[in-house]
Amino acid sequence: MKVSINWLKKYVDIEESPEALASDLTMFGLNVEGVEDLGADYSGVVFGKVVECGKHPAADKLSVCKVDVGGAKLLDIVCGAPNVRVGLSVAVAVDGAVLKDGFKIKKTKLRGEPSEGMICSETELGIGTDSGGIMELDLELDAGADLSGLLGDDDVILDIEVTPNRPDQLSHLGIAREIAALYKRKLREPETFALEPEEVYGIDIEDPEDCPRFSAAFIDNVTIVPSPEWMQKLLLSAGVKPISNIVDVTNFVLMELGQPLHAYDRDRLAGESIGVRRGHDNETIITLDETERKIDPDVLVIKDQDGSVGIAGIMGGADTEVSDKTTRILLESAAFGPRTIRRSSQSLKLDTEASYRFERGSDVSGTVKALERACWLIREIKAGIPETACRDFVAKPEAVEKTKITLRIAQANRLMGTHLDGDDLSSLLERLALDCEVSEDEVIVIVPGFRRDLKEEVDIIEEVARLYGYENIGREEYLRGNVFSKISTVDKRNEEVRSFLASRGFAEVITSSFMNMEDPDRMGWSESDFRSRPIRLENPLSVQQSAMRTSLIPGMLRVISRNAPAEQEGIRIFEMGKVFLPVNGGESLPDEQVHLTAMLSRTAVPAQWIDQSREVDYFDMKGELEYLLDRCAVRSELQIQRNKEEEPAYIYNWLTKGKIIAISGVIPSSVLKNYEIESPVHFFTAIMDVMHGAGFEEPRYSRLSPYPQVKRDLCVVAQERVTFADIRRVIEKRAKFLESIRLFDYYQGEALGEGRRSYTFSLGFRSRDNTLDDGAVDKVIQKVLNSLQRELQVTLRRME
Amino acid sequence: MNNKGIDRQTLEELEQTAVRELGEASDIGAIEELRVKYLGRKGSLTLSLRSIGSLPAGERPAMGNLINEIKGKLSGIYSARLEEISANIGDPEPFPGDHALPGRVFSQGGLHVLTRVTRDIKEIFFRMGYSLAEGPDVELDYYNFEALNFPEDHPSRDSQDTFYVNRDILLRTQTSPVQVRYMEKNDPPLRIISPGRVYRNETPDPSHAAEFHQIEGLYVDRNVSLADLRNDVTFFIHSFFGPDVKVRFRPHFFPFTEPSAEVDMECFGCRGEGCSICQKTGWIEIMGAGMVHPNVFKYAGYDPDSVTGFAFGMGIDRIAMLKYGIDDIRRFLANDIRFLGQFWSGSWAGVQD
Ligand SMILES: [Zn+2]
C-alpha cells in the first residue's frame, strides 16, 4: 500500500521525519518497505507543447520535435514514443532535471540530431505503469510552468506491507489511525455530507452471504470535468491516475477510507432498482476496460432490470459507465462476501483495487459513511448536487452489529510475560479506538466495524503487545518448564552415516525432490514398476519437475552428468534423502522413505607421482558398502541375481532377516547414455529405515584373552556353484576358537581345471583359557575341512 | 642320569658357546630360540641345576652358585642383545629423493553446506533442551493450512504459492505442519525443532527457489510467554552469529501465531549502518515467530486456557547464504562440485583472484 504523507497529515499530525516515521511504523507492525521522496524527482519537469514533429532522418522509430517550454527558443527534442504529435500537452524534463532512480537529463545528440530534453512517459515520472508512450496531459497551463508542484509537491510516499488480516490499513485513514495510536495523537475524521436512508430505490440481494449490505446515493446536475489540482495531486502520489471529477472522487474515497465505490450513469440503468446475483453460465459482460468477459456462477454480478451491468466488487460494466454526457449518477457503496469475491476474481483472473479490499474483508458498517464522504467531496468540488435521501439495504444484520471480546487480564499477562492491570490495558487499547469496560479480572473490548480482524481474546492481546512495545517486554519472568531434550537416535545415526561417507571421500549432494516424468523411461523402469508411477503434481513448475521422486538415482546421475566437464578425475558422491512411494494409487499420503545412495565413477585412486590411477570397479563399491554395513552393525546376506536378458547383467540385493536393506550394482550403459554419461557408474542404495530396524546394535564388550593367537593358512578348492560366502559361513560355524578370518588369495584358471576356484584364508585362533597348542588347532582345522567337504564338496588344495 | 654334564668344565664351555651364539644372533626369533635353549624351563642351565642333586653333598653349593652365576650373566647378555636388535627393527632405509613431495592423496569428500548449517542450528537448540521431530514433505492441506488457522479461500494463503497433488494433498509450504502433528501425538510440556524441506510454486531466481529448507521450533508449557520467545530466539542468534549482534522483534502477522513477530538481526555487513546486504536498513530479517494461536491448540486437541506456547521458523538456505555470503539460492541443489568443495577444506577455495 502506497500512502502519501501529505494525505495522512489531513487526519493526524505528523512531526517526525519520513525516515523516523517509517522506522516507528515498522516497529509497530506496519512494515515500511520503501520511502520515496517525490518532490526531488520532479524538479526540472515543466509543462510543454509539441509545436513541430517530424521523422528522424536516421532512425525510423524516432521523431524530431520542437517543443515550447516557454523560453525564447523552442527546444529540440528527439522522442521515441509512437504517440507523439503536434499540439500535444506534455511533461518535459529539461536539461539538469533528475528523474526517478537518479536519471539525469542532459543536452545530447541522438543519432546525429540534437536533443535538449526528454518528453516523459508515466513510468519515467514514476506515477504510473504506462510506458507505451509519452504521457498526454489533459491540462492547459502556460508553457514552461513548473510541474513539480503538480506531480510531487514535496510529498513523501511510504510503501507499507499490509498483511492480509488488516484490510483497514489499505486506506490513508486506517494508516492515520495507527499513527495516532502509535504517537498517542488525535485522529481527525474527514468531513461528510449527512444522508438520510429512505426507500427511494429498489434493491434485490439474492444471497446475504454474497452481499451483506448494499447502499446507494444519488447525484444530480452532474458535470464531468477534470477534478481539481489538489485532488489529482493526492491521487497521483498514491499511484492513481486522475480521470474525471466523479471517478476521481470514488478513487479518492477508496484510497481514503478503503471502501470501494462505483459510479453508474443513472440514466443508463434500466428501471428503478438494482441488485446482486450470481452469474449465469454463458453470460458475458463488457467491463470498463472494454474487455468482454465470460461469466459463470462463481462470479457475482450487479444487475439492473435488463441484465448484468457490472462485476460485483471487481469492475463495473462499460454500458453504464460515467461519460462526458452523464448528468445523473447512482453511487454504489456495498459490502461483498470475501470468499465470493475471491472465487469470482480467481475465476475471471482479474484483480483490482476493489477486489483486493473485498477479499480481505471490507467494513460492512462503513458503507453509508463512505457515501457521505463522497457526497461531501462532490459538493465541495462542484461536480454535482447530492440528494439527501440515500438507499441503504442491510441484507445480513449481524454483519453490522458491534462485537464484544472479553480479555482476561491474567491471560494477557501470562501470554506476554507482563504485569499490566485493567486500566493499563484499556488505556493502551483506547488509543486504537477500541472502547473498553474494565472490571476486576476482565476488560470487555468493543470492536468497531473497521477492525473485524479482531475476533477473539488473543487478537486483543496482540494489539496490547504491539502498543506496549515488544521491546518493552522483559525477560525477568523467564521460567524453564520441565522439558528435557530427547536424543533422536535415528537423526544421530543418519548424521553419523553422512559423516562416515564424507570421510570416506564421498561428496554429499542434495538434489531436488522432483523427478521428470521421462525418468522412468530413461531409467528403463517398466510401466508396472512402482517407481514409474510417482505422485504427480497438479500444478508443476515444468515437466521436468512434475512428480515426486521415487528414487535418488536419476537426480544423482544428473549431478554426475552436469559435473562431467569439470576436471574431476574420480567421482564419489552420495545423497541421503527422501523418496516418495505412492500408497493407495496416490490417493493417500505417500510412504516417505529415507534412502542413501552412493555412486562411484571413473578413477578409484587419483593419479599421482607415487601410485598409478585405476578405474573404479565392482569391488570398490562393494568394499564401501560392506564397510558401511559393518559400521552400522548390520548383518546381511548378499543375494546375487543373474540377469540373462538385459542389462545390468547382475543385480545385487543385500538382505537382512529377509528384508532388502540395500541394493547395489552398476548403472546399465543404456541408462548412462540417456543421461549423457560416458564412464561406468557403480552404485549402492541403502534403505535407511530398514537399516535403523536391523542394525545399529549397541557395541558389546568381551573380556580380552591373555593368551597368544595362533595363525593358520587354509587353501581350499571349490566348484563354481559354491561362493565365498558359503565357504566362509561353514568356516565360521565350525571353527572353534576362530578369532579372525581374511581371504588373502583367490585363483581361477587352467592350473585348477574348468569350473574350479581356489580360496586361501588366513585364520587366527585364540582361546580364553590357555595357549592353544598345535594339536588343538589341527583338530579344529580337520573338523572345518570335514564340514566343507560334506556340505559344499570343497576340498583342501593339494600343494604340488 | 649322566652326571658328566655338570662338571665345571662342561659348564664353562656351555657358557662360551652361549655367549658366542647370542652375539651372532641377528633377529628376535634367533635370540628367543637361544633363550629357550639355555635359559628356558627345559634349557641346558635349568636342567643342570636340577641334576645337582646327583652330586656329592659337599660339591652342591659351589656348583649351584656357578650355574646361577652363568645364568645371570647369560640373562644379562640376552636382555642387552634383545634391546639392541629390537631397536633396529622397522628403521627403514631413508627415502633417497625429494622429501618435500606430497604424501599419498586420497579422494576428497565432505558434507553439503546445508547439512553443515542444519547441524550447527540443531546443535544449539539441542543444548537448549529442544528435541527433534519430523514430518512428511507431501502433506495434507489440513495440517499445512487448516489446522494452522489459515481459513479456506483466504488471501493469507496467497503468500505461499502451493504445489498441489490433489484437492486434499499438497507439498508443504512450511515446516509448521509438524506443530499440530506433534501435538496430536504428545502431551505438553514439549519443546521441539523440526528441520525439513518445503516447497513453493515460485519461479526460481537468485533469492527464490521452489524447494528450500526451514527449521521450525515449538515450545508449549503452562506459562510460556512472549518473554520466553524473545529469550530463546535471542539465545540462538547470539550462539550462531555472535553475542554482540543486536536483535529486534517487529509486530507482524501469521495466521497460526498471535501475537506474531518478525525477528531482525543487526546487519553484519555494516553493523547497522546500512549497506547493500540489508538494503540500507541496517537490519536483516532472520525468522518469523509468535505465540501459538489458540485455534492451533484447539486443532491439536490442547486446551488453550491451560497451556501457552511459542513457535518460530527460519530458512536454513537463507541462513547459510548469510553466513557464507552465497549469492544465489539455486546453488544449493545444483551440486556443482566446485561449490560443494568450498565447504570441505582449504584446498578448494576456488579460483585465485
Ligand atoms: Zn548492512
GROMACS .gro file of N, CA and C in nm, chain A residues 576-675:
model
  300
  576MET      N    1   2.165  -3.855   0.100
  576MET     CA    2   2.069  -3.917   0.189
  576MET      C    3   1.945  -3.830   0.182
  577GLY      N    4   1.835  -3.886   0.133
  577GLY     CA    5   1.716  -3.802   0.118
  577GLY      C    6   1.592  -3.887   0.104
  578LYS      N    7   1.480  -3.815   0.102
  578LYS     CA    8   1.353  -3.885   0.097
  578LYS      C    9   1.316  -3.926  -0.045
  579VAL      N   10   1.254  -4.044  -0.058
  579VAL     CA   11   1.184  -4.078  -0.181
  579VAL      C   12   1.038  -4.097  -0.142
  580PHE      N   13   0.950  -4.081  -0.239
  580PHE     CA   14   0.808  -4.075  -0.210
  580PHE      C   15   0.740  -4.190  -0.284
  581LEU      N   16   0.703  -4.294  -0.210
  581LEU     CA   17   0.646  -4.411  -0.274
  581LEU      C   18   0.495  -4.406  -0.263
  582PRO      N   19   0.427  -4.411  -0.377
  582PRO     CA   20   0.282  -4.394  -0.376
  582PRO      C   21   0.211  -4.501  -0.293
  583VAL      N   22   0.108  -4.460  -0.225
  583VAL     CA   23   0.027  -4.552  -0.144
  583VAL      C   24  -0.115  -4.535  -0.194
  584ASN      N   25  -0.184  -4.645  -0.209
  584ASN     CA   26  -0.326  -4.635  -0.240
  584ASN      C   27  -0.349  -4.559  -0.372
  585GLY      N   28  -0.265  -4.590  -0.470
  585GLY     CA   29  -0.279  -4.525  -0.601
  585GLY      C   30  -0.259  -4.375  -0.599
  586GLY      N   31  -0.189  -4.326  -0.496
  586GLY     CA   32  -0.163  -4.183  -0.491
  586GLY      C   33  -0.274  -4.104  -0.422
  587GLU      N   34  -0.375  -4.173  -0.373
  587GLU     CA   35  -0.487  -4.102  -0.310
  587GLU      C   36  -0.456  -4.067  -0.164
  588SER      N   37  -0.363  -4.144  -0.105
  588SER     CA   38  -0.325  -4.114   0.034
  588SER      C   39  -0.188  -4.048   0.033
  589LEU      N   40  -0.144  -4.008   0.152
  589LEU     CA   41  -0.010  -3.955   0.162
  589LEU      C   42   0.087  -4.067   0.127
  590PRO      N   43   0.195  -4.037   0.056
  590PRO     CA   44   0.289  -4.141   0.016
  590PRO      C   45   0.370  -4.193   0.134
  591ASP      N   46   0.436  -4.307   0.112
  591ASP     CA   47   0.530  -4.358   0.209
  591ASP      C   48   0.661  -4.284   0.183
  592GLU      N   49   0.705  -4.202   0.278
  592GLU     CA   50   0.828  -4.126   0.258
  592GLU      C   51   0.942  -4.204   0.321
  593GLN      N   52   1.029  -4.260   0.237
  593GLN     CA   53   1.140  -4.340   0.287
  593GLN      C   54   1.269  -4.262   0.271
  594VAL      N   55   1.356  -4.279   0.367
  594VAL     CA   56   1.488  -4.215   0.354
  594VAL      C   57   1.583  -4.316   0.289
  595HIS      N   58   1.636  -4.279   0.176
  595HIS     CA   59   1.733  -4.363   0.107
  595HIS      C   60   1.871  -4.300   0.115
  596LEU      N   61   1.970  -4.388   0.107
  596LEU     CA   62   2.108  -4.342   0.097
  596LEU      C   63   2.164  -4.403  -0.030
  597THR      N   64   2.201  -4.319  -0.124
  597THR     CA   65   2.260  -4.372  -0.248
  597THR      C   66   2.400  -4.315  -0.262
  598ALA      N   67   2.493  -4.403  -0.298
  598ALA     CA   68   2.630  -4.360  -0.325
  598ALA      C   69   2.666  -4.404  -0.465
  599MET      N   70   2.746  -4.323  -0.533
  599MET     CA   71   2.788  -4.357  -0.668
  599MET      C   72   2.939  -4.334  -0.681
  600LEU      N   73   3.000  -4.424  -0.756
  600LEU     CA   74   3.143  -4.417  -0.783
  600LEU      C   75   3.164  -4.426  -0.932
  601SER      N   76   3.248  -4.341  -0.985
  601SER     CA   77   3.273  -4.347  -1.128
  601SER      C   78   3.415  -4.301  -1.158
  602ARG      N   79   3.462  -4.340  -1.276
  602ARG     CA   80   3.596  -4.306  -1.325
  602ARG      C   81   3.705  -4.363  -1.233
  603THR      N   82   3.804  -4.282  -1.191
  603THR     CA   83   3.917  -4.341  -1.121
  603THR      C   84   3.887  -4.365  -0.974
  604ALA      N   85   3.945  -4.475  -0.924
  604ALA     CA   86   3.927  -4.508  -0.783
  604ALA      C   87   4.028  -4.434  -0.699
  605VAL      N   88   4.147  -4.418  -0.753
  605VAL     CA   89   4.256  -4.351  -0.683
  605VAL      C   90   4.306  -4.242  -0.778
  606PRO      N   91   4.323  -4.121  -0.730
  606PRO     CA   92   4.372  -4.018  -0.822
  606PRO      C   93   4.514  -4.051  -0.869
  607ALA      N   94   4.541  -4.024  -0.994
  607ALA     CA   95   4.676  -4.047  -1.046
  607ALA      C   96   4.772  -3.955  -0.974
  608GLN      N   97   4.882  -4.007  -0.928
  608GLN     CA   98   4.977  -3.924  -0.855
  608GLN      C   99   5.116  -3.983  -0.872
  609TRP      N  100   5.215  -3.907  -0.828
  609TRP     CA  101   5.352  -3.946  -0.857
  609TRP      C  102   5.386  -4.081  -0.799
  610ILE      N  103   5.321  -4.118  -0.692
  610ILE     CA  104   5.364  -4.238  -0.621
  610ILE      C  105   5.281  -4.361  -0.658
  611ASP      N  106   5.156  -4.339  -0.703
  611ASP     CA  107   5.067  -4.450  -0.736
  611ASP      C  108   5.005  -4.427  -0.872
  612GLN      N  109   4.975  -4.538  -0.939
  612GLN     CA  110   4.907  -4.527  -1.066
  612GLN      C  111   4.759  -4.513  -1.041
  613SER      N  112   4.689  -4.446  -1.133
  613SER     CA  113   4.545  -4.437  -1.116
  613SER      C  114   4.483  -4.565  -1.167
  614ARG      N  115   4.364  -4.593  -1.118
  614ARG     CA  116   4.297  -4.718  -1.152
  614ARG      C  117   4.148  -4.689  -1.165
  615GLU      N  118   4.085  -4.753  -1.264
  615GLU     CA  119   3.941  -4.732  -1.283
  615GLU      C  120   3.864  -4.797  -1.166
  616VAL      N  121   3.753  -4.737  -1.133
  616VAL     CA  122   3.666  -4.792  -1.029
  616VAL      C  123   3.611  -4.926  -1.077
  617ASP      N  124   3.601  -5.022  -0.986
  617ASP     CA  125   3.538  -5.148  -1.025
  617ASP      C  126   3.434  -5.191  -0.921
  618TYR      N  127   3.376  -5.307  -0.951
  618TYR     CA  128   3.272  -5.363  -0.865
  618TYR      C  129   3.316  -5.374  -0.719
  619PHE      N  130   3.444  -5.413  -0.697
  619PHE     CA  131   3.487  -5.436  -0.560
  619PHE      C  132   3.514  -5.308  -0.483
  620ASP      N  133   3.537  -5.198  -0.554
  620ASP     CA  134   3.548  -5.069  -0.484
  620ASP      C  135   3.415  -5.038  -0.416
  621MET      N  136   3.306  -5.049  -0.495
  621MET     CA  137   3.176  -5.017  -0.439
  621MET      C  138   3.135  -5.118  -0.333
  622LYS      N  139   3.165  -5.246  -0.359
  622LYS     CA  140   3.125  -5.349  -0.264
  622LYS      C  141   3.198  -5.327  -0.131
  623GLY      N  142   3.326  -5.290  -0.140
  623GLY     CA  143   3.402  -5.264  -0.019
  623GLY      C  144   3.344  -5.149   0.061
  624GLU      N  145   3.303  -5.043  -0.010
  624GLU     CA  146   3.244  -4.928   0.059
  624GLU      C  147   3.115  -4.968   0.129
  625LEU      N  148   3.032  -5.045   0.059
  625LEU     CA  149   2.904  -5.085   0.118
  625LEU      C  150   2.926  -5.178   0.237
  626GLU      N  151   3.019  -5.273   0.219
  626GLU     CA  152   3.044  -5.367   0.331
  626GLU      C  153   3.099  -5.293   0.453
  627TYR      N  154   3.186  -5.198   0.427
  627TYR     CA  155   3.243  -5.120   0.537
  627TYR      C  156   3.131  -5.043   0.609
  628LEU      N  157   3.043  -4.983   0.527
  628LEU     CA  158   2.933  -4.906   0.585
  628LEU      C  159   2.840  -4.997   0.666
  629LEU      N  160   2.802  -5.111   0.608
  629LEU     CA  161   2.711  -5.201   0.679
  629LEU      C  162   2.774  -5.247   0.810
  630ASP      N  163   2.905  -5.274   0.804
  630ASP     CA  164   2.973  -5.317   0.924
  630ASP      C  165   2.974  -5.205   1.027
  631ARG      N  166   2.999  -5.084   0.981
  631ARG     CA  167   2.998  -4.968   1.068
  631ARG      C  168   2.863  -4.953   1.140
  632CYS      N  169   2.756  -4.984   1.067
  632CYS     CA  170   2.622  -4.970   1.122
  632CYS      C  171   2.577  -5.097   1.192
  633ALA      N  172   2.671  -5.191   1.211
  633ALA     CA  173   2.641  -5.317   1.278
  633ALA      C  174   2.523  -5.389   1.214
  634VAL      N  175   2.522  -5.389   1.081
  634VAL     CA  176   2.416  -5.459   1.009
  634VAL      C  177   2.475  -5.590   0.957
  635ARG      N  178   2.409  -5.700   0.991
  635ARG     CA  179   2.449  -5.827   0.933
  635ARG      C  180   2.359  -5.854   0.815
  636SER      N  181   2.418  -5.885   0.700
  636SER     CA  182   2.332  -5.905   0.586
  636SER      C  183   2.388  -6.014   0.497
  637GLU      N  184   2.301  -6.058   0.408
  637GLU     CA  185   2.337  -6.166   0.318
  637GLU      C  186   2.324  -6.113   0.178
  638LEU      N  187   2.419  -6.145   0.095
  638LEU     CA  188   2.415  -6.096  -0.042
  638LEU      C  189   2.344  -6.197  -0.131
  639GLN      N  190   2.244  -6.147  -0.203
  639GLN     CA  191   2.172  -6.232  -0.296
  639GLN      C  192   2.204  -6.182  -0.436
  640ILE      N  193   2.258  -6.269  -0.517
  640ILE     CA  194   2.303  -6.227  -0.650
  640ILE      C  195   2.207  -6.278  -0.755
  641GLN      N  196   2.153  -6.187  -0.835
  641GLN     CA  197   2.062  -6.229  -0.943
  641GLN      C  198   2.131  -6.211  -1.075
  642ARG      N  199   2.134  -6.320  -1.150
  642ARG     CA  200   2.193  -6.313  -1.284
  642ARG      C  201   2.082  -6.270  -1.379
  643ASN      N  202   2.110  -6.171  -1.457
  643ASN     CA  203   2.010  -6.116  -1.548
  643ASN      C  204   2.053  -6.149  -1.690
  644LYS      N  205   1.996  -6.256  -1.748
  644LYS     CA  206   2.049  -6.301  -1.878
  644LYS      C  207   1.998  -6.217  -1.994
  645GLU      N  208   1.875  -6.164  -1.977
  645GLU     CA  209   1.808  -6.099  -2.090
  645GLU      C  210   1.863  -5.959  -2.118
  646GLU      N  211   1.880  -5.881  -2.014
  646GLU     CA  212   1.909  -5.740  -2.038
  646GLU      C  213   2.014  -5.690  -1.939
  647GLU      N  214   2.054  -5.567  -1.961
  647GLU     CA  215   2.146  -5.503  -1.867
  647GLU      C  216   2.067  -5.458  -1.744
  648PRO      N  217   2.128  -5.449  -1.628
  648PRO     CA  218   2.263  -5.496  -1.598
  648PRO      C  219   2.267  -5.648  -1.588
  649ALA      N  220   2.385  -5.704  -1.606
  649ALA     CA  221   2.398  -5.848  -1.605
  649ALA      C  222   2.373  -5.908  -1.467
  650TYR      N  223   2.404  -5.830  -1.366
  650TYR     CA  224   2.384  -5.878  -1.229
  650TYR      C  225   2.312  -5.774  -1.146
  651ILE      N  226   2.226  -5.820  -1.058
  651ILE     CA  227   2.166  -5.730  -0.960
  651ILE      C  228   2.199  -5.787  -0.822
  652TYR      N  229   2.240  -5.700  -0.733
  652TYR     CA  230   2.283  -5.746  -0.602
  652TYR      C  231   2.187  -5.695  -0.495
  653ASN      N  232   2.122  -5.786  -0.427
  653ASN     CA  233   2.035  -5.747  -0.317
  653ASN      C  234   2.100  -5.787  -0.185
  654TRP      N  235   2.098  -5.696  -0.091
  654TRP     CA  236   2.155  -5.723   0.040
  654TRP      C  237   2.039  -5.740   0.135
  655LEU      N  238   2.028  -5.861   0.196
  655LEU     CA  239   1.911  -5.893   0.276
  655LEU      C  240   1.947  -5.904   0.423
  656THR      N  241   1.855  -5.855   0.506
  656THR     CA  242   1.867  -5.875   0.649
  656THR      C  243   1.734  -5.926   0.698
  657LYS      N  244   1.733  -6.040   0.761
  657LYS     CA  245   1.609  -6.102   0.809
  657LYS      C  246   1.503  -6.102   0.698
  658GLY      N  247   1.545  -6.135   0.578
  658GLY     CA  248   1.451  -6.147   0.467
  658GLY      C  249   1.412  -6.016   0.402
  659LYS      N  250   1.455  -5.903   0.462
  659LYS     CA  251   1.418  -5.772   0.405
  659LYS      C  252   1.535  -5.716   0.326
  660ILE      N  253   1.504  -5.649   0.215
  660ILE     CA  254   1.611  -5.585   0.140
  660ILE      C  255   1.658  -5.462   0.217
  661ILE      N  256   1.785  -5.460   0.248
  661ILE     CA  257   1.839  -5.347   0.322
  661ILE      C  258   1.918  -5.257   0.228
  662ALA      N  259   1.968  -5.316   0.121
  662ALA     CA  260   2.044  -5.237   0.023
  662ALA      C  261   2.045  -5.311  -0.109
  663ILE      N  262   2.061  -5.232  -0.215
  663ILE     CA  263   2.087  -5.294  -0.344
  663ILE      C  264   2.211  -5.227  -0.402
  664SER      N  265   2.281  -5.299  -0.487
  664SER     CA  266   2.400  -5.239  -0.545
  664SER      C  267   2.415  -5.292  -0.687
  665GLY      N  268   2.505  -5.231  -0.757
  665GLY     CA  269   2.527  -5.278  -0.893
  665GLY      C  270   2.590  -5.170  -0.978
  666VAL      N  271   2.574  -5.189  -1.107
  666VAL     CA  272   2.630  -5.094  -1.200
  666VAL      C  273   2.513  -5.038  -1.282
  667ILE      N  274   2.518  -4.909  -1.314
  667ILE     CA  275   2.411  -4.849  -1.393
  667ILE      C  276   2.427  -4.896  -1.538
  668PRO      N  277   2.321  -4.953  -1.599
  668PRO     CA  278   2.333  -5.004  -1.736
  668PRO      C  279   2.381  -4.895  -1.831
  669SER      N  280   2.458  -4.936  -1.931
  669SER     CA  281   2.515  -4.836  -2.021
  669SER      C  282   2.405  -4.765  -2.101
  670SER      N  283   2.293  -4.836  -2.126
  670SER     CA  284   2.184  -4.771  -2.200
  670SER      C  285   2.129  -4.654  -2.119
  671VAL      N  286   2.123  -4.671  -1.986
  671VAL     CA  287   2.074  -4.563  -1.899
  671VAL      C  288   2.176  -4.448  -1.898
  672LEU      N  289   2.302  -4.484  -1.887
  672LEU     CA  290   2.405  -4.380  -1.885
  672LEU      C  291   2.396  -4.293  -2.009
  673LYS      N  292   2.368  -4.359  -2.122
  673LYS     CA  293   2.358  -4.284  -2.246
  673LYS      C  294   2.245  -4.181  -2.237
  674ASN      N  295   2.133  -4.224  -2.178
  674ASN     CA  296   2.019  -4.133  -2.165
  674ASN      C  297   2.052  -4.012  -2.079
  675TYR      N  298   2.146  -4.027  -1.986
  675TYR     CA  299   2.183  -3.915  -1.901
  675TYR      C  300   2.315  -3.852  -1.945
   0.00000   0.00000   0.00000
